[in-house]
Amino acid sequence: MAGQIHESWSSRSAFLMAAVGSAVGLGNIWRFPFIAGENGGGAFVLVYLICIAAVGLPVLIAELSIGRRGGLSTIGSTREVAIQEGRSRGWQIIGWMAIAAPILGLLFYSTVAGWAFAYIFETAAGVFRGISPEGSGKVLAALHADPLQMAGWHFLFMAATVVIVAKGIRGGLEKAINWMMPLLFLLLLILVAYAAWAGDFRRGVAFLFNPDFARLTPQAILIAMGQAFFTLSLGGGGMMTYGAYLPKGVSLPRTGVVIVAADTLVAILAGLAIFPLVFAYGLTPAGGPGLIFVTLPIAFGQMPLGTLFGTLFFILLAVAALTSSISMLEPVVSYLEEHKGFKRARMALISGLVIWVAGLGSVLSFNIWAEFYPLSFFPLFAKARVFDILNYVTANIFMTLGSLLVAVFVGWLMSRATSVAEFGMGDGPAYRLWRFLIRYVGPLAVGIIFIFGITSL
Ligand code: TRP
């Protein structure tokens, strides 16, 4: 094993924080409410939760175990483990997908993170004080109409990501996440309390938790499952890469449960904060990618200490996005680092720059390219901008297929002895449940949902 190439975590809690940081991000606070709103709420949320528990958690444990076994980048680890298990090196395709997915993801993620940056300053300047729903929509529209400003924020976000990744995982980041995560959590609780008091809480809760199965198309099921992978960073390289820096003694199932619990809680809290406000302000849940950026500022404009809470909220949102984006750039840099003569800092800079330039396609999707539908020959993408295509393809194709391959690989091709050792809790009921989920439920459910979702278009 070539573990010396990479540094390892300074402690178990440092790893846990980084993994939770990877999972919790825009996926929970921005993407979850926006796609749950577009897909009718309740039934969609139910499918999402089932996918998290039945497929997401088992695949998370599987990814961490591949990473820890291999001790390398996603490509190196999947190749190493395949060789150790006497399988074809071709399985490193999993590692390649786990590098493609976060690159694609960053191309639109950084645009949205840029909005969070912009909103720190808008909120602090008091732009939203007493603002109406129309007014709030106009502030976001003005930002979207300004490609230069958006490209600037997108640049700052990528620059911050590059600096942190260049410094390596042990930098100040470990410490920063330690107190910022709990603070974000606290602010979300405050927002939920405000939504319960000032919003249409009953309607918001009903929207989120009363399933209307008529809205559950094969397409919606696929999108819900894709969100389960997206929010847990699965098939996205980060977890496998972080797992490679992990010492032997750490229990993967326990760690997995903590990551999944924290991530799911944040998503549900975000939903509970947003939908009561959406209904109280007469907005539509299907408001698209701008949903939280239109809804929450209205609340900040009305609540006591709203300017303070709002500014803090967007700072923490940006930090949450950053702890995810570093886990998206890290797999790329980790791979390049394994090749002689490639220095971490330079690799981070070059890959960050390439991603920034390519990511301009997402920035332009909101203005100059707003009516440019590059894949309009597919019915699904008839009205999809570059941004929408990236958002769809990353989660519902790359991360979904990547997670499917991980399940097959660990469930069927890794020997029982290896998987028992990585699971680390003997081969009792917990292990058997996990093995059942990863061997049968994962591949079958993901395969069927993927095929029906894709062909139903
Ligand atoms: N899980 C993160 C979130 O919810 C996003 C994320 C992390 C991701 N790693 C990824 C997305 C890799 C795509 C690919 O915000």
Short mmCIF file of C-alpha atoms and ligand atoms in Angstrom, two decimals:
data_model
loop_
_atom_site.label_atom_id
_atom_site.label_comp_id
_atom_site.label_asym_id
_atom_site.label_seq_id
_atom_site.Cartn_x
_atom_site.Cartn_y
_atom_site.Cartn_z
CA MET A 1 0.00 0.00 0.00
CA ALA A 2 1.31 3.42 -0.88
CA GLY A 3 -0.30 5.25 2.01
CA GLN A 4 2.72 7.47 2.47
CA ILE A 5 1.85 9.54 -0.56
CA HIS A 6 -1.05 11.07 1.31
CA GLU A 7 -1.24 12.48 4.80
CA SER A 8 -3.80 11.06 7.19
CA TRP A 9 -6.32 12.61 9.53
CA SER A 10 -5.05 13.97 12.82
CA SER A 11 -7.89 12.29 14.69
CA ARG A 12 -11.10 10.38 14.26
CA SER A 13 -13.15 13.50 14.92
CA ALA A 14 -11.21 15.42 12.28
CA PHE A 15 -12.20 12.82 9.74
CA LEU A 16 -15.78 12.82 10.93
CA MET A 17 -16.02 16.59 10.64
CA ALA A 18 -14.56 16.55 7.16
CA ALA A 19 -16.94 13.81 6.03
CA VAL A 20 -19.94 15.57 7.52
CA GLY A 21 -18.62 18.75 5.91
CA SER A 22 -18.54 16.99 2.56
CA ALA A 23 -22.07 15.71 2.93
CA VAL A 24 -23.71 18.81 4.36
CA GLY A 25 -23.76 21.61 1.85
CA LEU A 26 -25.84 23.25 -0.83
CA GLY A 27 -27.26 19.81 -1.51
CA ASN A 28 -29.16 19.93 1.76
CA ILE A 29 -30.10 23.58 2.04
CA TRP A 30 -30.43 24.66 -1.58
CA ARG A 31 -30.95 21.57 -3.75
CA PHE A 32 -33.17 19.47 -1.52
CA PRO A 33 -35.92 22.12 -1.04
CA PHE A 34 -35.74 23.19 -4.67
CA ILE A 35 -36.19 19.74 -6.19
CA ALA A 36 -38.61 18.55 -3.49
CA GLY A 37 -40.68 21.62 -4.34
CA GLU A 38 -40.55 20.89 -8.06
CA ASN A 39 -41.52 17.27 -7.56
CA GLY A 40 -44.53 17.75 -5.35
CA GLY A 41 -43.14 17.32 -1.81
CA GLY A 42 -44.32 14.47 0.46
CA ALA A 43 -44.06 11.39 -1.74
CA PHE A 44 -40.76 12.62 -3.17
CA VAL A 45 -39.39 13.21 0.34
CA LEU A 46 -40.47 9.73 1.40
CA VAL A 47 -38.63 8.09 -1.51
CA TYR A 48 -35.60 10.21 -0.74
CA LEU A 49 -35.59 9.08 2.90
CA ILE A 50 -36.01 5.42 1.98
CA CYS A 51 -33.14 5.69 -0.50
CA ILE A 52 -30.93 7.32 2.12
CA ALA A 53 -31.51 4.49 4.60
CA ALA A 54 -31.67 1.47 2.29
CA VAL A 55 -29.06 2.41 -0.29
CA GLY A 56 -27.23 5.57 0.76
CA LEU A 57 -25.92 4.40 4.13
CA PRO A 58 -24.79 0.97 2.85
CA VAL A 59 -23.03 2.52 -0.15
CA LEU A 60 -21.38 5.10 2.10
CA ILE A 61 -19.89 2.34 4.25
CA ALA A 62 -18.81 0.54 1.08
CA GLU A 63 -17.07 3.63 -0.33
CA LEU A 64 -15.22 4.31 2.90
CA SER A 65 -14.05 0.70 2.97
CA ILE A 66 -12.72 0.80 -0.59
CA GLY A 67 -10.86 4.00 0.25
CA ARG A 68 -9.36 2.65 3.45
CA ARG A 69 -8.34 -0.65 1.85
CA GLY A 70 -6.74 1.02 -1.14
CA GLY A 71 -5.21 3.99 0.66
CA LEU A 72 -4.96 5.93 -2.60
CA SER A 73 -6.99 8.22 -4.84
CA THR A 74 -10.31 6.89 -6.12
CA ILE A 75 -8.62 5.50 -9.23
CA GLY A 76 -5.66 4.06 -7.32
CA SER A 77 -7.81 2.56 -4.57
CA THR A 78 -10.35 0.89 -6.84
CA ARG A 79 -7.50 -0.54 -8.92
CA GLU A 80 -5.59 -1.74 -5.83
CA VAL A 81 -8.61 -3.33 -4.22
CA ALA A 82 -9.62 -5.01 -7.49
CA ILE A 83 -6.13 -6.49 -7.79
CA GLN A 84 -6.07 -7.59 -4.13
CA GLU A 85 -9.36 -9.34 -4.64
CA GLY A 86 -8.20 -11.01 -7.83
CA ARG A 87 -10.53 -9.01 -10.05
CA SER A 88 -10.00 -7.12 -13.27
CA ARG A 89 -8.19 -3.79 -13.04
CA GLY A 90 -11.00 -2.55 -15.24
CA TRP A 91 -12.97 -1.91 -12.05
CA GLN A 92 -10.99 1.27 -11.68
CA ILE A 93 -13.71 2.69 -13.93
CA ILE A 94 -15.43 3.33 -10.57
CA GLY A 95 -12.52 5.55 -9.64
CA TRP A 96 -12.71 7.45 -12.92
CA MET A 97 -16.40 8.08 -12.50
CA ALA A 98 -15.75 9.24 -8.97
CA ILE A 99 -13.48 11.92 -10.43
CA ALA A 100 -15.74 12.88 -13.31
CA ALA A 101 -18.77 13.36 -11.04
CA PRO A 102 -17.26 15.96 -8.69
CA ILE A 103 -15.76 17.87 -11.62
CA LEU A 104 -19.17 18.04 -13.29
CA GLY A 105 -20.70 18.88 -9.93
CA LEU A 106 -18.34 21.76 -9.28
CA LEU A 107 -19.23 23.29 -12.64
CA PHE A 108 -22.63 24.29 -11.30
CA TYR A 109 -22.11 24.04 -7.53
CA SER A 110 -19.67 26.95 -7.58
CA THR A 111 -22.23 29.15 -9.34
CA VAL A 112 -24.75 28.65 -6.58
CA ALA A 113 -22.08 29.02 -3.90
CA GLY A 114 -21.30 32.33 -5.59
CA TRP A 115 -24.88 33.46 -4.95
CA ALA A 116 -24.37 32.66 -1.27
CA PHE A 117 -21.27 34.87 -1.29
CA ALA A 118 -23.18 37.68 -2.97
CA TYR A 119 -26.02 37.35 -0.47
CA ILE A 120 -23.70 37.78 2.50
CA PHE A 121 -23.12 41.33 1.32
CA GLU A 122 -26.65 42.04 0.13
CA THR A 123 -28.04 40.98 3.50
CA ALA A 124 -25.41 42.83 5.51
CA ALA A 125 -26.14 46.00 3.52
CA GLY A 126 -29.78 45.77 4.56
CA VAL A 127 -31.10 45.29 1.03
CA PHE A 128 -33.78 42.93 2.29
CA ARG A 129 -35.15 45.01 5.18
CA GLY A 130 -38.93 44.88 4.87
CA ILE A 131 -38.71 43.57 1.31
CA SER A 132 -41.75 42.14 -0.49
CA PRO A 133 -41.76 38.75 -2.26
CA GLU A 134 -41.63 40.55 -5.63
CA GLY A 135 -38.79 42.73 -4.43
CA SER A 136 -36.82 39.71 -3.27
CA GLY A 137 -37.34 38.03 -6.63
CA LYS A 138 -36.02 41.16 -8.32
CA VAL A 139 -32.82 41.19 -6.24
CA LEU A 140 -32.03 37.65 -7.36
CA ALA A 141 -32.99 38.42 -10.96
CA ALA A 142 -30.63 41.40 -10.93
CA LEU A 143 -27.77 39.19 -9.75
CA HIS A 144 -28.59 36.58 -12.39
CA ALA A 145 -28.67 39.23 -15.10
CA ASP A 146 -25.12 40.28 -14.29
CA PRO A 147 -22.69 37.71 -15.70
CA LEU A 148 -19.62 39.65 -14.62
CA GLN A 149 -20.68 39.82 -11.02
CA MET A 150 -21.66 36.16 -10.98
CA ALA A 151 -18.38 35.15 -12.60
CA GLY A 152 -16.55 37.16 -9.94
CA TRP A 153 -18.27 35.39 -7.05
CA HIS A 154 -17.82 32.06 -8.79
CA PHE A 155 -14.13 32.91 -9.09
CA LEU A 156 -13.81 33.80 -5.40
CA PHE A 157 -15.47 30.57 -4.41
CA MET A 158 -13.19 28.46 -6.59
CA ALA A 159 -10.18 30.43 -5.36
CA ALA A 160 -11.11 29.68 -1.74
CA THR A 161 -11.56 26.01 -2.60
CA VAL A 162 -8.17 25.89 -4.31
CA VAL A 163 -6.36 27.58 -1.41
CA ILE A 164 -7.76 25.12 1.14
CA VAL A 165 -7.07 22.05 -1.00
CA ALA A 166 -3.59 23.33 -1.83
CA LYS A 167 -2.76 23.55 1.87
CA GLY A 168 -3.80 19.96 2.46
CA ILE A 169 -6.43 18.46 4.65
CA ARG A 170 -4.81 19.23 7.97
CA GLY A 171 -4.79 22.99 7.65
CA GLY A 172 -6.98 25.31 9.62
CA LEU A 173 -9.96 23.72 8.02
CA GLU A 174 -10.30 20.94 10.58
CA LYS A 175 -10.66 23.49 13.32
CA ALA A 176 -12.94 25.83 11.42
CA ILE A 177 -15.46 23.11 10.61
CA ASN A 178 -15.54 22.15 14.26
CA TRP A 179 -17.46 25.21 15.32
CA MET A 180 -19.04 26.34 12.08
CA MET A 181 -21.08 23.19 11.58
CA PRO A 182 -22.79 23.41 14.97
CA LEU A 183 -23.41 27.10 14.39
CA LEU A 184 -25.08 26.44 11.04
CA PHE A 185 -27.25 23.89 12.74
CA LEU A 186 -28.24 26.39 15.41
CA LEU A 187 -29.15 29.02 12.84
CA LEU A 188 -31.30 26.54 10.98
CA LEU A 189 -33.13 25.83 14.22
CA ILE A 190 -33.74 29.55 14.66
CA LEU A 191 -35.08 29.71 11.10
CA VAL A 192 -37.40 26.76 11.69
CA ALA A 193 -38.69 28.42 14.86
CA TYR A 194 -39.31 31.62 12.91
CA ALA A 195 -41.06 29.70 10.13
CA ALA A 196 -43.24 27.97 12.70
CA TRP A 197 -44.20 31.30 14.22
CA ALA A 198 -44.52 33.56 11.19
CA GLY A 199 -45.05 31.12 8.33
CA ASP A 200 -47.79 28.74 7.30
CA PHE A 201 -46.23 25.91 9.28
CA ARG A 202 -49.08 23.47 8.95
CA ARG A 203 -49.09 23.75 5.18
CA GLY A 204 -45.32 23.56 4.99
CA VAL A 205 -45.23 20.39 7.07
CA ALA A 206 -48.09 18.85 5.11
CA PHE A 207 -46.31 19.63 1.86
CA LEU A 208 -43.14 17.92 3.07
CA PHE A 209 -44.64 14.91 4.79
CA ASN A 210 -48.08 14.14 3.32
CA PRO A 211 -47.30 11.90 0.40
CA ASP A 212 -49.36 12.44 -2.74
CA PHE A 213 -48.42 9.35 -4.68
CA ALA A 214 -50.06 10.62 -7.84
CA ARG A 215 -47.06 12.91 -8.27
CA LEU A 216 -44.59 10.07 -8.04
CA THR A 217 -43.54 9.54 -11.64
CA PRO A 218 -40.60 7.23 -12.46
CA GLN A 219 -38.71 10.42 -13.22
CA ALA A 220 -39.44 11.88 -9.76
CA ILE A 221 -38.29 8.63 -8.12
CA LEU A 222 -35.02 8.78 -10.03
CA ILE A 223 -34.50 12.40 -9.03
CA ALA A 224 -35.22 11.58 -5.36
CA MET A 225 -32.70 8.75 -5.45
CA GLY A 226 -30.15 10.94 -7.23
CA GLN A 227 -30.57 13.49 -4.45
CA ALA A 228 -29.84 10.80 -1.85
CA PHE A 229 -26.49 10.15 -3.56
CA PHE A 230 -25.78 13.82 -4.18
CA THR A 231 -26.39 14.86 -0.59
CA LEU A 232 -24.17 12.08 0.79
CA SER A 233 -21.48 12.79 -1.84
CA LEU A 234 -21.76 9.16 -3.01
CA GLY A 235 -20.25 8.24 -6.33
CA GLY A 236 -18.64 11.65 -6.01
CA GLY A 237 -15.18 10.62 -4.94
CA GLY A 238 -14.99 12.60 -1.71
CA MET A 239 -15.92 9.82 0.68
CA MET A 240 -13.60 7.29 -0.97
CA THR A 241 -10.76 9.78 -0.96
CA TYR A 242 -11.32 10.79 2.66
CA GLY A 243 -11.58 7.11 3.57
CA ALA A 244 -8.07 6.60 2.20
CA TYR A 245 -6.68 8.94 4.86
CA LEU A 246 -8.42 6.96 7.58
CA PRO A 247 -6.71 4.85 10.23
CA LYS A 248 -7.69 1.21 10.72
CA GLY A 249 -9.34 1.48 14.10
CA VAL A 250 -12.27 3.68 13.08
CA SER A 251 -15.64 1.94 12.82
CA LEU A 252 -17.06 2.57 9.37
CA PRO A 253 -20.69 1.67 10.19
CA ARG A 254 -20.74 3.97 13.21
CA THR A 255 -19.15 6.78 11.27
CA GLY A 256 -21.59 6.22 8.42
CA VAL A 257 -24.59 6.45 10.71
CA VAL A 258 -23.39 9.75 12.17
CA ILE A 259 -22.77 11.25 8.72
CA VAL A 260 -26.16 10.15 7.42
CA ALA A 261 -28.01 11.34 10.53
CA ALA A 262 -26.41 14.78 10.47
CA ASP A 263 -26.96 15.17 6.75
CA THR A 264 -30.59 14.13 6.81
CA LEU A 265 -31.37 16.31 9.79
CA VAL A 266 -29.98 19.38 8.05
CA ALA A 267 -32.02 18.70 4.91
CA ILE A 268 -35.24 18.24 6.87
CA LEU A 269 -34.59 21.37 8.91
CA ALA A 270 -33.97 23.31 5.71
CA GLY A 271 -37.27 22.06 4.32
CA LEU A 272 -39.09 22.94 7.55
CA ALA A 273 -37.60 26.43 7.48
CA ILE A 274 -38.41 27.13 3.85
CA PHE A 275 -41.81 25.69 2.91
CA PRO A 276 -43.87 27.39 5.65
CA LEU A 277 -42.43 30.68 4.40
CA VAL A 278 -43.02 29.79 0.75
CA PHE A 279 -46.73 29.30 1.46
CA ALA A 280 -47.06 32.27 3.79
CA TYR A 281 -45.58 34.61 1.18
CA GLY A 282 -47.69 33.19 -1.64
CA LEU A 283 -44.67 31.87 -3.52
CA THR A 284 -44.65 28.62 -5.48
CA PRO A 285 -42.77 25.58 -4.12
CA ALA A 286 -41.73 24.89 -7.72
CA GLY A 287 -39.72 28.10 -7.81
CA GLY A 288 -36.64 26.42 -9.25
CA PRO A 289 -32.99 26.92 -8.32
CA GLY A 290 -33.68 30.39 -6.89
CA LEU A 291 -36.15 29.10 -4.28
CA ILE A 292 -34.20 29.62 -1.06
CA PHE A 293 -32.54 32.79 -2.32
CA VAL A 294 -35.93 34.39 -2.86
CA THR A 295 -37.71 32.96 0.18
CA LEU A 296 -35.28 33.28 3.07
CA PRO A 297 -34.32 36.95 2.54
CA ILE A 298 -37.97 37.96 2.92
CA ALA A 299 -37.94 36.30 6.34
CA PHE A 300 -34.65 37.95 7.25
CA GLY A 301 -36.18 41.24 6.20
CA GLN A 302 -39.02 40.82 8.69
CA MET A 303 -37.64 39.02 11.72
CA PRO A 304 -36.03 40.75 14.69
CA LEU A 305 -32.23 40.88 14.24
CA GLY A 306 -32.86 39.70 10.68
CA THR A 307 -29.86 41.49 9.21
CA LEU A 308 -27.56 39.82 11.70
CA PHE A 309 -29.11 36.37 11.37
CA GLY A 310 -29.32 36.67 7.61
CA THR A 311 -25.72 37.71 7.16
CA LEU A 312 -24.57 34.94 9.46
CA PHE A 313 -26.75 32.44 7.64
CA PHE A 314 -25.26 33.20 4.23
CA ILE A 315 -21.73 33.12 5.67
CA LEU A 316 -22.41 29.67 7.07
CA LEU A 317 -24.06 28.54 3.86
CA ALA A 318 -20.95 29.59 1.97
CA VAL A 319 -18.77 27.71 4.47
CA ALA A 320 -20.96 24.61 4.17
CA ALA A 321 -20.59 24.84 0.39
CA LEU A 322 -16.84 25.21 0.79
CA THR A 323 -16.46 22.13 2.98
CA SER A 324 -18.29 20.24 0.22
CA SER A 325 -16.40 21.77 -2.68
CA ILE A 326 -13.04 20.88 -1.18
CA SER A 327 -14.24 17.27 -1.10
CA MET A 328 -15.02 17.66 -4.81
CA LEU A 329 -11.62 19.04 -5.77
CA GLU A 330 -9.68 16.75 -3.42
CA PRO A 331 -10.31 13.54 -5.46
CA VAL A 332 -8.87 15.22 -8.54
CA VAL A 333 -5.82 16.55 -6.73
CA SER A 334 -5.31 13.30 -4.84
CA TYR A 335 -5.14 11.46 -8.16
CA LEU A 336 -2.73 13.93 -9.75
CA GLU A 337 -0.61 13.87 -6.60
CA GLU A 338 0.11 10.20 -7.17
CA HIS A 339 2.06 11.02 -10.29
CA LYS A 340 5.68 11.95 -9.85
CA GLY A 341 6.57 15.57 -9.99
CA PHE A 342 3.05 16.87 -9.63
CA LYS A 343 2.90 19.14 -6.61
CA ARG A 344 -0.34 19.42 -4.67
CA ALA A 345 -0.53 23.21 -4.74
CA ARG A 346 0.11 23.47 -8.45
CA MET A 347 -2.35 20.70 -9.25
CA ALA A 348 -5.02 22.34 -7.12
CA LEU A 349 -4.45 25.63 -8.93
CA ILE A 350 -4.54 24.20 -12.43
CA SER A 351 -7.57 22.00 -11.90
CA GLY A 352 -9.38 24.82 -10.09
CA LEU A 353 -8.68 27.17 -12.97
CA VAL A 354 -9.95 24.71 -15.57
CA ILE A 355 -13.10 24.15 -13.53
CA TRP A 356 -13.62 27.89 -13.13
CA VAL A 357 -13.42 28.49 -16.87
CA ALA A 358 -15.70 25.57 -17.73
CA GLY A 359 -18.05 26.64 -14.93
CA LEU A 360 -18.68 29.91 -16.73
CA GLY A 361 -21.19 27.91 -18.78
CA SER A 362 -23.34 27.69 -15.65
CA VAL A 363 -22.92 31.38 -14.91
CA LEU A 364 -24.00 32.27 -18.45
CA SER A 365 -27.04 29.97 -18.18
CA PHE A 366 -28.75 32.69 -16.17
CA ASN A 367 -28.18 35.53 -18.62
CA ILE A 368 -26.49 35.41 -22.03
CA TRP A 369 -27.16 31.69 -22.53
CA ALA A 370 -30.55 31.69 -20.79
CA GLU A 371 -32.19 30.34 -23.92
CA PHE A 372 -29.36 28.13 -25.07
CA TYR A 373 -30.48 24.52 -24.76
CA PRO A 374 -27.49 22.50 -25.97
CA LEU A 375 -29.14 19.07 -25.62
CA SER A 376 -32.60 20.07 -26.83
CA PHE A 377 -32.71 17.02 -29.12
CA PHE A 378 -33.36 14.94 -25.98
CA PRO A 379 -36.97 15.49 -24.90
CA LEU A 380 -35.82 15.58 -21.25
CA PHE A 381 -33.45 18.45 -21.95
CA ALA A 382 -35.69 20.30 -24.39
CA LYS A 383 -35.72 23.38 -22.15
CA ALA A 384 -32.55 22.69 -20.14
CA ARG A 385 -29.80 25.27 -19.86
CA VAL A 386 -26.18 24.21 -19.36
CA PHE A 387 -26.72 24.64 -15.61
CA ASP A 388 -29.81 22.40 -15.58
CA ILE A 389 -28.09 19.69 -17.58
CA LEU A 390 -25.10 19.61 -15.24
CA ASN A 391 -27.38 19.57 -12.22
CA TYR A 392 -29.33 16.62 -13.63
CA VAL A 393 -26.52 14.58 -15.11
CA THR A 394 -24.19 14.82 -12.11
CA ALA A 395 -26.64 13.39 -9.60
CA ASN A 396 -28.99 11.22 -11.62
CA ILE A 397 -26.51 9.67 -14.01
CA PHE A 398 -22.94 9.89 -12.74
CA MET A 399 -23.45 9.60 -8.98
CA THR A 400 -26.26 7.08 -9.43
CA LEU A 401 -24.29 4.77 -11.73
CA GLY A 402 -21.14 5.26 -9.65
CA SER A 403 -23.00 4.20 -6.50
CA LEU A 404 -24.48 1.23 -8.34
CA LEU A 405 -21.01 0.06 -9.36
CA VAL A 406 -19.72 0.51 -5.81
CA ALA A 407 -22.55 -1.67 -4.52
CA VAL A 408 -21.83 -4.40 -7.08
CA PHE A 409 -18.10 -4.23 -6.46
CA VAL A 410 -18.22 -4.40 -2.68
CA GLY A 411 -21.26 -6.67 -2.53
CA TRP A 412 -20.23 -9.23 -5.12
CA LEU A 413 -16.55 -8.93 -5.95
CA MET A 414 -14.94 -8.11 -2.62
CA SER A 415 -14.44 -11.28 -0.62
CA ARG A 416 -16.55 -11.84 2.43
CA ALA A 417 -13.45 -11.91 4.61
CA THR A 418 -12.32 -8.49 3.40
CA SER A 419 -15.70 -6.93 3.83
CA VAL A 420 -16.10 -8.40 7.33
CA ALA A 421 -12.72 -6.95 8.25
CA GLU A 422 -13.59 -3.50 6.90
CA PHE A 423 -17.04 -3.53 8.46
CA GLY A 424 -15.27 -4.11 11.75
CA MET A 425 -18.17 -5.40 13.83
CA GLY A 426 -17.84 -9.12 13.24
CA ASP A 427 -20.29 -10.93 11.01
CA GLY A 428 -23.35 -10.63 13.21
CA PRO A 429 -26.79 -9.27 12.29
CA ALA A 430 -25.52 -5.74 11.53
CA TYR A 431 -23.03 -7.07 9.03
CA ARG A 432 -25.55 -9.42 7.46
CA LEU A 433 -28.08 -6.63 7.06
CA TRP A 434 -25.49 -4.41 5.43
CA ARG A 435 -24.35 -7.19 3.12
CA PHE A 436 -27.92 -7.93 2.12
CA LEU A 437 -28.58 -4.28 1.33
CA ILE A 438 -25.38 -3.82 -0.64
CA ARG A 439 -25.69 -7.11 -2.57
CA TYR A 440 -29.37 -7.19 -3.43
CA VAL A 441 -31.32 -4.07 -2.52
CA GLY A 442 -28.74 -1.59 -3.80
CA PRO A 443 -28.04 -3.01 -7.25
CA LEU A 444 -31.65 -4.01 -7.90
CA ALA A 445 -33.31 -0.85 -6.65
CA VAL A 446 -30.83 1.50 -8.25
CA GLY A 447 -30.81 -0.44 -11.51
CA ILE A 448 -34.58 -0.59 -11.81
CA ILE A 449 -35.18 3.01 -10.78
CA PHE A 450 -32.49 4.20 -13.15
CA ILE A 451 -33.83 2.28 -16.15
CA PHE A 452 -37.46 3.26 -15.55
CA GLY A 453 -36.55 6.86 -14.81
CA ILE A 454 -34.40 7.29 -17.88
CA THR A 455 -36.71 5.49 -20.30
CA SER A 456 -39.86 7.22 -19.08
CA LEU A 457 -38.82 10.45 -20.74
N1 TRP B 1 -22.84 16.36 -0.70
C1 TRP B 1 -22.61 17.73 -1.07
C2 TRP B 1 -23.84 18.55 -0.75
O1 TRP B 1 -24.84 18.03 -0.37
C3 TRP B 1 -22.22 17.89 -2.50
C4 TRP B 1 -21.10 17.05 -2.96
C5 TRP B 1 -20.02 16.64 -2.26
C6 TRP B 1 -20.94 16.54 -4.27
N2 TRP B 1 -19.19 15.88 -3.03
C7 TRP B 1 -19.74 15.81 -4.27
C8 TRP B 1 -21.69 16.68 -5.42
C9 TRP B 1 -19.31 15.19 -5.45
C10 TRP B 1 -21.25 16.06 -6.59
C11 TRP B 1 -20.07 15.31 -6.60
O2 TRP B 1 -23.84 19.72 -0.91
#
